[in-house]
């Protein structure tokens, strides 16, 4: 595609000296925190089965999120009602229902009616939507060509044994969408496979996963484990924003995965889901960076943990996890075994629907990381386990416990993993912490001598009041919520302290206390 005036252009990309298909390039210098591309609505987004029950299928407003106050950007009292025809999709307003109807639902609603009781995977529903809309002339030729240019990875799926499942799903997709006469079965299987290997996660502005999304343009962004951009969503709107300063003609990269994971784990995930060996600037340096640091040398592992590791090695005698490989010596194999165990437990707690049970597994996994003394606070899966511990503690109402974990994360993890002040994850985690502090203040909780939770909340909201405009965009629902909260909190504190100087001095006195709480 030729250079255009949109701030980006698409052309052939070379990563680590080798061709990587097409990529996205910046057509001008961009400052960190600026918006590069804004898409009002992606080509297709499809909600998880669980989220179909509580999320608008047009504007993706999630009405039931769990974390305290983190969804203030959703208007109070928002609910969703079911489509009377298909009884599957729900909408938050007549306007949303009408928009979805005209976008294509009118061509699939009656076909979905007979299978109203059947759970259909999000990729099947998404693929149906694409086929139905194309059949009825609701996807233009240029978008269709861009979409069809994306690799379907059919041969990779044949090699990994998953093609049979894809054919089966594609059969259902054809049948339920009544498009058999327009698209043959191989085409539908390829389209289904294309969705599996190119879709991104549909998310709330605070990065709660809702489903999958595919946009013919944004799906041409290549991956880097050290990305210079990220995508932030605001309902159906997707924005590509700069994480770093970018020079004209530089390639734009997002991260398809969590880039804070160790090298081999990143490689394994990218290989499994996207079928490529990552040659990004970080991966070209192998396991030598912060993500692969241990707090002690493998040989310094305490005897008690050598024993735990040896039991693990014996248990998995035939199949040591290649994504956890550290080295061939016995000391390194022990460390690798503990790492594999910690990741297995992380995956197990993520599958848990009971928060109390999830907390039990997480605490055991964190104990391995901390008591073995191997893990620095920023090495995965320790930060990911802590994130989940916070969510689950909030779910069972252990707000004080959640607070202390947030304080540790704030002190030891966020500055290391998300160094940019406007890093969207840093902003969202700070916002969640501020909302928790506000809640604890309203409950009169005393968490440390001299600690004033209302002032701590104010400090955090103040910090992100400017940076959230960079992370999410000044007009985003999220930045507007932060701004509104900031005005409320500032108004209250000014009333209490009489002047801005007195208020700021009081807030400053809390900084040290907050750091102490996160020790
Ligand atoms: C979603 S597509 C991105 C667009 C793709 N370049 C194209 O032209 O269709 C993902 C594919 O791009 C290539 N790719 C993306 N990031 C890469 C990276 N860091 N290293 C090597 N190949 C990469 C791989 O072939 C991968 O399967």
Short mmCIF file of C-alpha atoms and ligand atoms in Angstrom, two decimals:
data_model
loop_
_atom_site.label_atom_id
_atom_site.label_comp_id
_atom_site.label_asym_id
_atom_site.label_seq_id
_atom_site.Cartn_x
_atom_site.Cartn_y
_atom_site.Cartn_z
CA UNK A 1 0.00 0.00 0.00
CA UNK A 2 1.42 3.39 -0.93
CA UNK A 3 2.43 5.96 1.65
CA UNK A 4 -0.60 7.96 2.71
CA UNK A 5 -1.44 10.88 4.95
CA UNK A 6 -2.70 8.73 7.82
CA UNK A 7 0.54 8.76 9.76
CA UNK A 8 1.38 5.19 8.73
CA UNK A 9 1.91 3.07 5.67
CA UNK A 10 2.12 -0.67 5.01
CA UNK A 11 5.05 -2.23 3.16
CA UNK A 12 7.29 -5.31 3.21
CA UNK A 13 9.02 -5.77 6.55
CA UNK A 14 12.38 -7.24 7.46
CA UNK A 15 12.91 -8.39 11.05
CA UNK A 16 16.33 -9.54 12.20
CA UNK A 17 17.55 -9.59 8.59
CA UNK A 18 14.74 -11.82 7.32
CA UNK A 19 11.49 -11.12 5.49
CA UNK A 20 8.46 -10.94 7.82
CA UNK A 21 5.62 -10.31 5.34
CA UNK A 22 4.00 -6.90 5.47
CA UNK A 23 4.41 -4.47 8.35
CA UNK A 24 3.19 -1.09 9.52
CA UNK A 25 5.50 1.93 9.27
CA UNK A 26 5.26 5.44 10.62
CA UNK A 27 5.10 8.16 7.98
CA UNK A 28 6.23 10.85 10.46
CA UNK A 29 8.07 11.39 13.74
CA UNK A 30 5.77 10.51 16.63
CA UNK A 31 6.19 11.42 20.29
CA UNK A 32 5.69 8.86 23.02
CA UNK A 33 2.05 8.99 24.20
CA UNK A 34 0.65 10.20 20.86
CA UNK A 35 -2.07 8.48 18.87
CA UNK A 36 -1.01 6.97 15.55
CA UNK A 37 -4.09 5.20 14.24
CA UNK A 38 -7.68 5.35 15.43
CA UNK A 39 -10.24 2.83 14.20
CA UNK A 40 -13.86 3.53 15.09
CA UNK A 41 -14.81 -0.11 14.90
CA UNK A 42 -12.78 -3.18 13.95
CA UNK A 43 -13.94 -5.46 11.16
CA UNK A 44 -15.17 -8.03 13.68
CA UNK A 45 -15.24 -8.53 17.43
CA UNK A 46 -16.73 -11.58 19.14
CA UNK A 47 -17.42 -11.96 22.86
CA UNK A 48 -16.45 -14.93 25.07
CA UNK A 49 -19.47 -17.08 26.03
CA UNK A 50 -19.34 -15.77 29.62
CA UNK A 51 -19.19 -12.15 28.47
CA UNK A 52 -22.14 -12.59 26.07
CA UNK A 53 -24.29 -12.60 29.23
CA UNK A 54 -23.18 -9.27 30.63
CA UNK A 55 -21.63 -7.27 27.80
CA UNK A 56 -23.22 -5.23 25.02
CA UNK A 57 -22.55 -6.99 21.71
CA UNK A 58 -22.33 -3.65 19.94
CA UNK A 59 -20.39 -1.20 22.13
CA UNK A 60 -18.73 -3.86 24.34
CA UNK A 61 -19.67 -2.15 27.59
CA UNK A 62 -19.06 -4.77 30.28
CA UNK A 63 -21.74 -4.34 32.91
CA UNK A 64 -20.56 -6.80 35.56
CA UNK A 65 -16.79 -6.44 36.12
CA UNK A 66 -15.48 -7.38 39.53
CA UNK A 67 -12.55 -5.22 40.62
CA UNK A 68 -13.41 -2.41 42.93
CA UNK A 69 -14.12 0.84 41.10
CA UNK A 70 -11.94 -0.04 38.12
CA UNK A 71 -14.94 0.24 35.81
CA UNK A 72 -15.98 3.77 36.71
CA UNK A 73 -15.98 4.59 33.01
CA UNK A 74 -19.20 2.56 32.69
CA UNK A 75 -22.31 4.65 33.36
CA UNK A 76 -24.03 3.57 36.57
CA UNK A 77 -27.11 1.42 36.08
CA UNK A 78 -26.06 0.16 32.63
CA UNK A 79 -27.65 -3.22 31.89
CA UNK A 80 -28.01 -5.38 28.79
CA UNK A 81 -31.12 -7.00 27.26
CA UNK A 82 -31.28 -10.05 25.05
CA UNK A 83 -32.08 -9.99 21.34
CA UNK A 84 -35.62 -11.45 21.18
CA UNK A 85 -34.76 -13.27 17.93
CA UNK A 86 -31.50 -15.17 18.41
CA UNK A 87 -31.57 -15.00 22.25
CA UNK A 88 -27.76 -14.92 22.17
CA UNK A 89 -26.56 -11.34 21.88
CA UNK A 90 -27.39 -8.65 24.42
CA UNK A 91 -27.39 -4.88 23.95
CA UNK A 92 -27.23 -1.94 26.34
CA UNK A 93 -29.65 0.23 24.31
CA UNK A 94 -32.03 0.21 21.37
CA UNK A 95 -29.47 2.31 19.48
CA UNK A 96 -26.78 -0.35 19.96
CA UNK A 97 -29.20 -3.09 18.91
CA UNK A 98 -30.14 -1.17 15.78
CA UNK A 99 -26.51 -0.52 14.86
CA UNK A 100 -25.62 -4.21 15.22
CA UNK A 101 -28.74 -5.20 13.26
CA UNK A 102 -27.80 -2.99 10.33
CA UNK A 103 -24.15 -4.00 10.49
CA UNK A 104 -25.17 -7.57 9.66
CA UNK A 105 -27.05 -9.22 12.52
CA UNK A 106 -30.29 -9.03 10.49
CA UNK A 107 -28.77 -11.61 8.12
CA UNK A 108 -27.83 -14.13 10.82
CA UNK A 109 -30.39 -13.61 13.61
CA UNK A 110 -32.93 -16.15 12.33
CA UNK A 111 -30.23 -18.73 11.58
CA UNK A 112 -28.98 -18.50 15.15
CA UNK A 113 -32.46 -18.92 16.63
CA UNK A 114 -32.67 -22.75 16.38
CA UNK A 115 -29.29 -23.09 18.16
CA UNK A 116 -30.06 -20.55 20.90
CA UNK A 117 -29.32 -23.13 23.63
CA UNK A 118 -25.99 -24.22 22.18
CA UNK A 119 -22.77 -22.60 23.26
CA UNK A 120 -20.88 -21.58 20.12
CA UNK A 121 -17.16 -20.71 20.33
CA UNK A 122 -16.32 -17.02 19.84
CA UNK A 123 -14.27 -17.81 16.73
CA UNK A 124 -17.29 -19.57 15.13
CA UNK A 125 -19.56 -16.59 15.88
CA UNK A 126 -16.89 -14.19 14.61
CA UNK A 127 -16.30 -16.17 11.44
CA UNK A 128 -20.07 -16.37 10.81
CA UNK A 129 -20.32 -12.61 11.11
CA UNK A 130 -17.53 -12.06 8.58
CA UNK A 131 -18.97 -14.52 6.04
CA UNK A 132 -22.53 -13.23 6.37
CA UNK A 133 -21.46 -9.62 6.00
CA UNK A 134 -19.32 -10.32 2.95
CA UNK A 135 -22.11 -12.38 1.36
CA UNK A 136 -24.50 -9.45 1.76
CA UNK A 137 -22.06 -6.84 0.42
CA UNK A 138 -21.33 -5.33 3.84
CA UNK A 139 -17.53 -5.72 3.64
CA UNK A 140 -15.87 -3.76 0.85
CA UNK A 141 -13.37 -5.29 -1.58
CA UNK A 142 -10.33 -3.47 -0.23
CA UNK A 143 -10.96 -4.62 3.38
CA UNK A 144 -11.71 -8.14 2.13
CA UNK A 145 -8.42 -8.30 0.22
CA UNK A 146 -6.47 -7.05 3.24
CA UNK A 147 -8.16 -9.69 5.40
CA UNK A 148 -7.58 -12.51 2.93
CA UNK A 149 -3.94 -11.51 2.59
CA UNK A 150 -3.33 -12.55 6.21
CA UNK A 151 -1.78 -16.01 6.47
CA UNK A 152 -4.28 -18.73 7.41
CA UNK A 153 -1.46 -21.09 8.54
CA UNK A 154 -3.48 -24.04 7.25
CA UNK A 155 -0.32 -26.13 6.74
CA UNK A 156 0.86 -25.33 10.28
CA UNK A 157 -2.51 -26.47 11.64
CA UNK A 158 -2.25 -29.65 9.54
CA UNK A 159 1.22 -30.25 11.00
CA UNK A 160 0.23 -29.67 14.62
CA UNK A 161 -2.81 -31.94 14.36
CA UNK A 162 -5.42 -29.23 14.86
CA UNK A 163 -6.76 -29.12 11.32
CA UNK A 164 -9.46 -31.73 11.98
CA UNK A 165 -10.97 -29.52 14.68
CA UNK A 166 -10.83 -26.51 12.36
CA UNK A 167 -12.67 -28.38 9.58
CA UNK A 168 -15.38 -29.36 12.05
CA UNK A 169 -15.82 -25.81 13.32
CA UNK A 170 -15.80 -24.50 9.75
CA UNK A 171 -18.64 -26.91 8.86
CA UNK A 172 -20.74 -25.52 11.70
CA UNK A 173 -19.84 -21.97 10.70
CA UNK A 174 -20.99 -22.56 7.10
CA UNK A 175 -24.20 -24.19 8.19
CA UNK A 176 -25.21 -21.65 10.86
CA UNK A 177 -24.37 -18.71 8.63
CA UNK A 178 -26.18 -20.22 5.60
CA UNK A 179 -23.27 -19.25 3.35
CA UNK A 180 -22.51 -22.70 1.88
CA UNK A 181 -23.46 -21.55 -1.59
CA UNK A 182 -21.20 -18.50 -1.46
CA UNK A 183 -18.04 -19.92 0.15
CA UNK A 184 -16.75 -23.46 -0.29
CA UNK A 185 -15.65 -25.54 2.68
CA UNK A 186 -11.89 -25.05 2.15
CA UNK A 187 -12.36 -21.30 2.01
CA UNK A 188 -14.33 -21.31 5.28
CA UNK A 189 -11.73 -23.53 6.97
CA UNK A 190 -9.01 -21.11 5.86
CA UNK A 191 -10.99 -18.13 7.13
CA UNK A 192 -11.59 -19.85 10.47
CA UNK A 193 -7.87 -20.69 10.75
CA UNK A 194 -7.04 -17.09 9.81
CA UNK A 195 -9.12 -15.88 12.75
CA UNK A 196 -7.38 -18.28 15.13
CA UNK A 197 -3.90 -17.21 14.08
CA UNK A 198 -4.39 -13.47 13.55
CA UNK A 199 -7.01 -12.27 16.03
CA UNK A 200 -6.17 -10.08 19.01
CA UNK A 201 -7.88 -9.92 22.40
CA UNK A 202 -10.94 -7.68 22.68
CA UNK A 203 -10.45 -5.75 25.92
CA UNK A 204 -11.98 -3.14 28.16
CA UNK A 205 -10.04 0.12 28.63
CA UNK A 206 -8.63 -1.48 31.79
CA UNK A 207 -7.41 -4.56 29.89
CA UNK A 208 -10.01 -7.07 31.08
CA UNK A 209 -10.34 -9.64 28.28
CA UNK A 210 -13.77 -9.79 26.63
CA UNK A 211 -13.27 -11.87 23.49
CA UNK A 212 -11.46 -11.70 20.17
CA UNK A 213 -11.15 -8.97 17.61
CA UNK A 214 -9.87 -8.83 14.07
CA UNK A 215 -9.20 -5.75 12.04
CA UNK A 216 -7.87 -6.17 8.53
CA UNK A 217 -5.55 -3.17 8.89
CA UNK A 218 -4.26 -3.49 12.47
CA UNK A 219 -3.66 -7.23 12.04
CA UNK A 220 -0.78 -6.26 9.75
CA UNK A 221 1.18 -4.98 12.74
CA UNK A 222 4.17 -7.20 13.41
CA UNK A 223 5.24 -8.26 16.87
CA UNK A 224 8.15 -7.21 19.06
CA UNK A 225 8.88 -8.22 22.66
CA UNK A 226 10.10 -4.62 23.04
CA UNK A 227 7.21 -2.87 21.26
CA UNK A 228 7.15 0.82 20.38
CA UNK A 229 3.34 0.98 20.28
CA UNK A 230 0.32 -0.63 21.93
CA UNK A 231 -3.37 -0.92 21.23
CA UNK A 232 -5.86 0.46 23.69
CA UNK A 233 -9.59 -0.10 23.30
CA UNK A 234 -12.48 2.11 24.30
CA UNK A 235 -15.69 0.23 23.55
CA UNK A 236 -15.53 -0.60 19.84
CA UNK A 237 -12.84 2.00 19.21
CA UNK A 238 -9.24 0.81 18.81
CA UNK A 239 -6.29 3.12 19.02
CA UNK A 240 -2.67 2.46 18.22
CA UNK A 241 -0.59 4.73 20.47
CA UNK A 242 3.14 5.30 20.81
CA UNK A 243 4.88 3.79 23.82
CA UNK A 244 8.16 5.40 22.80
CA UNK A 245 9.33 8.23 20.54
CA UNK A 246 9.21 6.92 16.97
CA UNK A 247 11.11 8.19 13.95
CA UNK A 248 9.64 8.63 10.49
CA UNK A 249 9.81 5.35 8.49
CA UNK A 250 10.44 3.25 11.62
CA UNK A 251 8.42 0.02 11.75
CA UNK A 252 5.61 0.02 14.30
CA UNK A 253 5.39 -3.04 16.54
CA UNK A 254 2.90 -4.19 19.13
CA UNK A 255 3.41 -7.13 21.46
CA UNK A 256 1.17 -10.14 20.75
CA UNK A 257 2.05 -11.65 24.13
CA UNK A 258 3.11 -10.59 27.60
CA UNK A 259 6.63 -9.33 26.81
CA UNK A 260 7.67 -9.51 30.47
CA UNK A 261 7.89 -13.34 30.24
CA UNK A 262 11.31 -15.07 30.00
CA UNK A 263 12.81 -15.52 26.52
CA UNK A 264 12.00 -19.20 25.91
CA UNK A 265 8.46 -18.84 27.18
CA UNK A 266 7.89 -15.93 24.79
CA UNK A 267 9.31 -17.93 21.91
CA UNK A 268 7.21 -20.95 22.77
CA UNK A 269 3.97 -18.93 22.96
CA UNK A 270 4.64 -17.15 19.64
CA UNK A 271 5.49 -20.43 17.97
CA UNK A 272 2.39 -22.22 19.29
CA UNK A 273 -0.19 -19.55 18.59
CA UNK A 274 1.32 -17.54 15.68
CA UNK A 275 3.74 -20.10 14.19
CA UNK A 276 6.86 -17.94 14.07
CA UNK A 277 10.25 -17.69 15.62
CA UNK A 278 10.50 -14.17 16.99
CA UNK A 279 13.50 -12.25 15.70
CA UNK A 280 12.76 -8.99 17.51
CA UNK A 281 15.49 -6.84 18.99
CA UNK A 282 15.00 -8.40 22.43
CA UNK A 283 14.86 -12.02 21.28
CA UNK A 284 18.01 -11.52 19.22
CA UNK A 285 19.79 -11.10 22.58
CA UNK A 286 18.45 -14.42 23.87
CA UNK A 287 17.96 -15.11 27.59
CA UNK A 288 20.36 -12.37 28.72
CA UNK A 289 17.99 -9.59 29.75
CA UNK A 290 16.00 -8.56 32.83
CA UNK A 291 13.22 -11.11 32.09
CA UNK A 292 15.72 -13.95 32.51
CA UNK A 293 17.52 -12.69 35.63
CA UNK A 294 17.60 -14.91 38.72
CA UNK A 295 18.08 -13.41 42.16
CA UNK A 296 20.74 -16.02 43.07
CA UNK A 297 23.01 -18.31 41.08
CA UNK A 298 21.45 -21.75 40.37
CA UNK A 299 24.23 -23.36 42.44
CA UNK A 300 23.18 -21.34 45.52
CA UNK A 301 19.73 -22.98 45.74
CA UNK A 302 18.98 -24.03 49.36
CA UNK A 303 18.98 -27.78 50.06
CA UNK A 304 15.29 -27.86 50.87
CA UNK A 305 14.48 -26.52 47.39
CA UNK A 306 17.04 -28.78 45.72
CA UNK A 307 14.92 -31.61 47.13
CA UNK A 308 11.67 -30.12 45.83
CA UNK A 309 13.32 -29.65 42.44
CA UNK A 310 14.69 -33.22 42.37
CA UNK A 311 11.20 -34.57 43.07
CA UNK A 312 9.89 -32.49 40.15
CA UNK A 313 12.67 -33.75 37.86
CA UNK A 314 11.80 -37.33 38.79
CA UNK A 315 8.10 -36.75 38.32
CA UNK A 316 8.60 -35.34 34.81
CA UNK A 317 11.50 -37.63 33.94
CA UNK A 318 10.65 -37.99 30.28
CA UNK A 319 9.44 -34.50 29.51
CA UNK A 320 11.20 -31.51 30.96
CA UNK A 321 9.39 -28.34 29.89
CA UNK A 322 11.45 -26.82 27.02
CA UNK A 323 9.96 -23.36 27.72
CA UNK A 324 11.57 -23.49 31.18
CA UNK A 325 15.03 -24.63 30.01
CA UNK A 326 17.86 -22.93 31.92
CA UNK A 327 20.91 -25.10 31.15
CA UNK A 328 22.20 -28.67 31.13
CA UNK A 329 23.93 -28.84 34.52
CA UNK A 330 22.08 -30.38 37.48
CA UNK A 331 21.89 -26.99 39.23
CA UNK A 332 20.31 -25.43 36.14
CA UNK A 333 17.92 -28.34 35.67
CA UNK A 334 16.76 -27.88 39.27
CA UNK A 335 16.05 -24.20 38.69
CA UNK A 336 14.24 -25.10 35.46
CA UNK A 337 12.10 -27.66 37.32
CA UNK A 338 11.06 -25.07 39.93
CA UNK A 339 10.30 -22.60 37.18
CA UNK A 340 8.15 -25.15 35.33
CA UNK A 341 6.32 -25.94 38.59
CA UNK A 342 5.63 -22.24 39.27
CA UNK A 343 4.27 -21.77 35.72
CA UNK A 344 2.15 -24.94 35.98
CA UNK A 345 0.63 -23.59 39.18
CA UNK A 346 0.05 -20.21 37.52
CA UNK A 347 -1.85 -21.93 34.71
CA UNK A 348 -3.79 -24.06 37.20
CA UNK A 349 -4.95 -21.06 39.26
CA UNK A 350 -6.04 -19.30 36.07
CA UNK A 351 -8.37 -22.20 35.27
CA UNK A 352 -9.92 -21.98 38.75
CA UNK A 353 -13.37 -20.45 38.96
CA UNK A 354 -13.44 -20.50 42.78
CA UNK A 355 -11.42 -17.49 44.02
CA UNK A 356 -10.66 -19.08 47.41
CA UNK A 357 -9.14 -22.14 45.71
CA UNK A 358 -7.25 -19.90 43.26
CA UNK A 359 -5.78 -17.97 46.22
CA UNK A 360 -4.58 -21.22 47.79
CA UNK A 361 -2.73 -22.26 44.62
CA UNK A 362 -1.32 -18.76 44.07
CA UNK A 363 0.00 -18.53 47.62
CA UNK A 364 1.73 -21.92 47.25
CA UNK A 365 3.28 -20.83 43.95
CA UNK A 366 4.42 -17.49 45.37
CA UNK A 367 5.95 -19.35 48.31
CA UNK A 368 8.10 -21.40 45.89
CA UNK A 369 9.30 -18.24 44.14
CA UNK A 370 10.05 -16.31 47.33
CA UNK A 371 11.28 -19.01 49.70
CA UNK A 372 13.61 -20.56 47.13
CA UNK A 373 15.13 -17.03 46.89
CA UNK A 374 15.51 -17.60 43.13
CA UNK A 375 13.00 -15.01 41.95
CA UNK A 376 13.54 -11.27 41.89
CA UNK A 377 10.15 -9.54 42.37
CA UNK A 378 9.95 -8.68 38.66
CA UNK A 379 10.65 -12.16 37.27
CA UNK A 380 7.66 -14.03 35.90
CA UNK A 381 5.50 -15.76 36.90
CA UNK A 382 5.82 -13.96 40.26
CA UNK A 383 4.30 -10.62 39.09
CA UNK A 384 1.53 -12.41 37.18
CA UNK A 385 0.75 -14.51 40.26
CA UNK A 386 0.60 -11.36 42.37
CA UNK A 387 -1.76 -9.68 39.86
CA UNK A 388 -4.09 -12.67 40.12
CA UNK A 389 -3.76 -12.77 43.90
CA UNK A 390 -5.00 -9.16 44.03
CA UNK A 391 -7.98 -9.91 41.78
CA UNK A 392 -8.96 -12.99 43.77
CA UNK A 393 -8.49 -11.28 47.14
CA UNK A 394 -10.84 -8.53 45.95
CA UNK A 395 -13.31 -11.20 44.84
CA UNK A 396 -13.41 -12.74 48.34
CA UNK A 397 -13.54 -9.31 50.04
CA UNK A 398 -9.99 -9.37 51.48
CA UNK A 399 -9.42 -5.70 50.67
CA UNK A 400 -6.62 -5.12 53.16
CA UNK A 401 -4.67 -8.14 51.90
CA UNK A 402 -5.16 -6.92 48.34
CA UNK A 403 -3.90 -3.49 49.36
CA UNK A 404 -0.58 -4.77 50.70
CA UNK A 405 -0.02 -6.81 47.54
CA UNK A 406 -0.78 -3.69 45.47
CA UNK A 407 1.72 -1.73 47.55
CA UNK A 408 4.43 -4.34 46.92
CA UNK A 409 3.64 -4.32 43.21
CA UNK A 410 3.73 -0.54 43.16
CA UNK A 411 7.14 -0.42 44.76
CA UNK A 412 8.98 -3.39 43.31
CA UNK A 413 7.31 -4.45 40.07
CA UNK A 414 5.71 -1.57 38.18
CA UNK A 415 8.86 0.59 37.82
CA UNK A 416 10.82 -2.41 36.49
CA UNK A 417 8.27 -3.92 34.13
CA UNK A 418 6.49 -0.78 32.94
CA UNK A 419 9.12 1.95 33.07
CA UNK A 420 7.31 4.49 30.87
CA UNK A 421 5.20 6.78 33.08
CA UNK A 422 2.31 6.48 30.62
CA UNK A 423 2.64 2.72 30.11
CA UNK A 424 -1.03 1.66 29.92
CA UNK A 425 -0.58 -1.23 32.35
CA UNK A 426 1.18 1.04 34.85
CA UNK A 427 -1.71 3.51 34.56
CA UNK A 428 -4.44 0.90 34.96
CA UNK A 429 -2.75 -0.78 37.94
CA UNK A 430 -2.25 2.62 39.61
CA UNK A 431 -5.90 3.47 38.99
CA UNK A 432 -7.07 0.17 40.49
CA UNK A 433 -4.88 0.84 43.51
CA UNK A 434 -6.27 4.36 43.89
CA UNK A 435 -9.83 3.03 43.79
CA UNK A 436 -8.96 0.42 46.42
CA UNK A 437 -7.36 3.11 48.62
CA UNK A 438 -10.53 5.18 48.30
CA UNK A 439 -12.65 2.22 49.29
CA UNK A 440 -10.44 1.48 52.31
CA UNK A 441 -10.59 5.16 53.32
CA UNK A 442 -14.39 5.08 53.19
CA UNK A 443 -14.38 1.91 55.32
CA UNK A 444 -12.15 3.65 57.89
CA UNK A 445 -9.38 1.06 57.52
CA UNK A 446 -6.12 1.78 59.37
CA UNK A 447 -3.34 0.04 57.47
CA UNK A 448 -0.24 1.63 58.99
CA UNK A 449 0.33 4.22 61.71
CA UNK A 450 -0.15 7.67 60.16
CA UNK A 451 -1.36 6.31 56.81
CA UNK A 452 -4.27 8.29 55.36
CA UNK A 453 -5.83 6.21 52.60
CA UNK A 454 -7.83 9.13 51.19
CA UNK A 455 -4.61 11.11 50.73
CA UNK A 456 -2.86 8.10 49.21
CA UNK A 457 -5.75 7.68 46.77
CA UNK A 458 -5.50 11.39 45.90
CA UNK A 459 -1.76 11.05 45.31
CA UNK A 460 -2.29 8.21 42.87
CA UNK A 461 -5.18 9.82 41.02
CA UNK A 462 -3.10 12.97 40.73
CA UNK A 463 -0.21 10.97 39.21
CA UNK A 464 -2.33 9.42 36.50
CA UNK A 465 -4.51 12.44 35.79
CA UNK A 466 -2.02 13.64 33.18
CA UNK A 467 -0.48 10.33 32.13
CA UNK A 468 -3.86 8.62 31.48
CA UNK A 469 -4.44 11.18 28.71
CA UNK A 470 -1.23 9.93 27.13
CA UNK A 471 -1.93 6.24 27.72
CA UNK A 472 -5.58 6.18 26.62
CA UNK A 473 -6.09 9.50 24.80
CA UNK A 474 -7.54 12.72 26.27
CA UNK A 475 -11.03 12.00 24.91
CA UNK A 476 -11.20 8.38 26.08
CA UNK A 477 -13.85 7.30 28.56
CA UNK A 478 -11.06 6.13 30.86
CA UNK A 479 -9.11 9.43 30.91
CA UNK A 480 -12.38 11.30 31.42
CA UNK A 481 -13.20 9.11 34.44
CA UNK A 482 -9.78 9.78 35.93
CA UNK A 483 -10.20 13.51 35.32
CA UNK A 484 -13.64 13.49 36.93
CA UNK A 485 -12.39 11.54 39.94
CA UNK A 486 -9.45 13.92 40.24
CA UNK A 487 -11.77 16.96 40.37
CA UNK A 488 -13.96 15.29 43.01
CA UNK A 489 -11.03 14.26 45.19
CA UNK A 490 -9.26 17.61 44.84
CA UNK A 491 -12.47 19.47 45.73
CA UNK A 492 -12.92 17.39 48.89
CA UNK A 493 -9.31 17.74 50.02
CA UNK A 494 -9.16 21.47 49.34
CA UNK A 495 -12.21 21.83 51.56
CA UNK A 496 -10.39 19.90 54.27
CA UNK A 497 -6.91 21.48 54.02
CA UNK A 498 -7.87 25.00 53.01
CA UNK A 499 -5.16 25.46 50.33
CA UNK A 500 -3.39 23.53 47.56
CA UNK A 501 -0.02 23.94 49.33
CA UNK A 502 -1.31 22.46 52.58
CA UNK A 503 -2.98 19.62 50.65
CA UNK A 504 0.18 18.84 48.66
CA UNK A 505 2.33 18.91 51.81
CA UNK A 506 -0.04 16.42 53.46
CA UNK A 507 0.08 14.18 50.37
CA UNK A 508 3.89 14.33 50.31
CA UNK A 509 3.99 12.99 53.89
CA UNK A 510 2.16 9.87 52.67
CA UNK A 511 4.73 9.01 49.97
CA UNK A 512 7.14 7.44 52.44
CA UNK A 513 4.37 5.58 54.24
CA UNK A 514 3.20 4.08 50.96
CA UNK A 515 6.72 2.88 50.16
CA UNK A 516 6.94 1.37 53.68
CA UNK A 517 3.69 -0.53 53.14
CA UNK A 518 5.13 -2.09 49.99
CA UNK A 519 8.35 -3.34 51.61
C1 LIG B 1 -0.51 -11.06 12.38
S1 LIG B 1 0.67 -11.33 11.16
C2 LIG B 1 1.40 -9.77 10.93
C3 LIG B 1 1.38 -9.37 9.49
C4 LIG B 1 2.28 -10.20 8.61
N1 LIG B 1 3.62 -9.69 8.58
C5 LIG B 1 1.68 -10.26 7.23
O1 LIG B 1 2.22 -9.76 6.27
O2 LIG B 1 0.59 -10.84 7.12
C6 LIG B 1 1.91 -12.26 12.04
C7 LIG B 1 3.01 -12.83 11.18
O3 LIG B 1 4.00 -11.83 10.89
C8 LIG B 1 5.33 -12.37 11.01
N2 LIG B 1 5.99 -11.73 12.19
C9 LIG B 1 5.43 -10.83 13.00
N3 LIG B 1 6.28 -10.43 13.96
C10 LIG B 1 7.42 -11.12 13.78
C11 LIG B 1 8.67 -11.17 14.48
N4 LIG B 1 8.90 -10.45 15.57
N5 LIG B 1 9.64 -12.00 14.02
C12 LIG B 1 9.41 -12.77 12.93
N6 LIG B 1 8.25 -12.78 12.22
C13 LIG B 1 7.26 -11.96 12.64
C14 LIG B 1 5.15 -13.85 11.26
O4 LIG B 1 5.17 -14.49 10.03
C15 LIG B 1 3.75 -13.92 11.88
O5 LIG B 1 3.14 -15.18 11.68
#
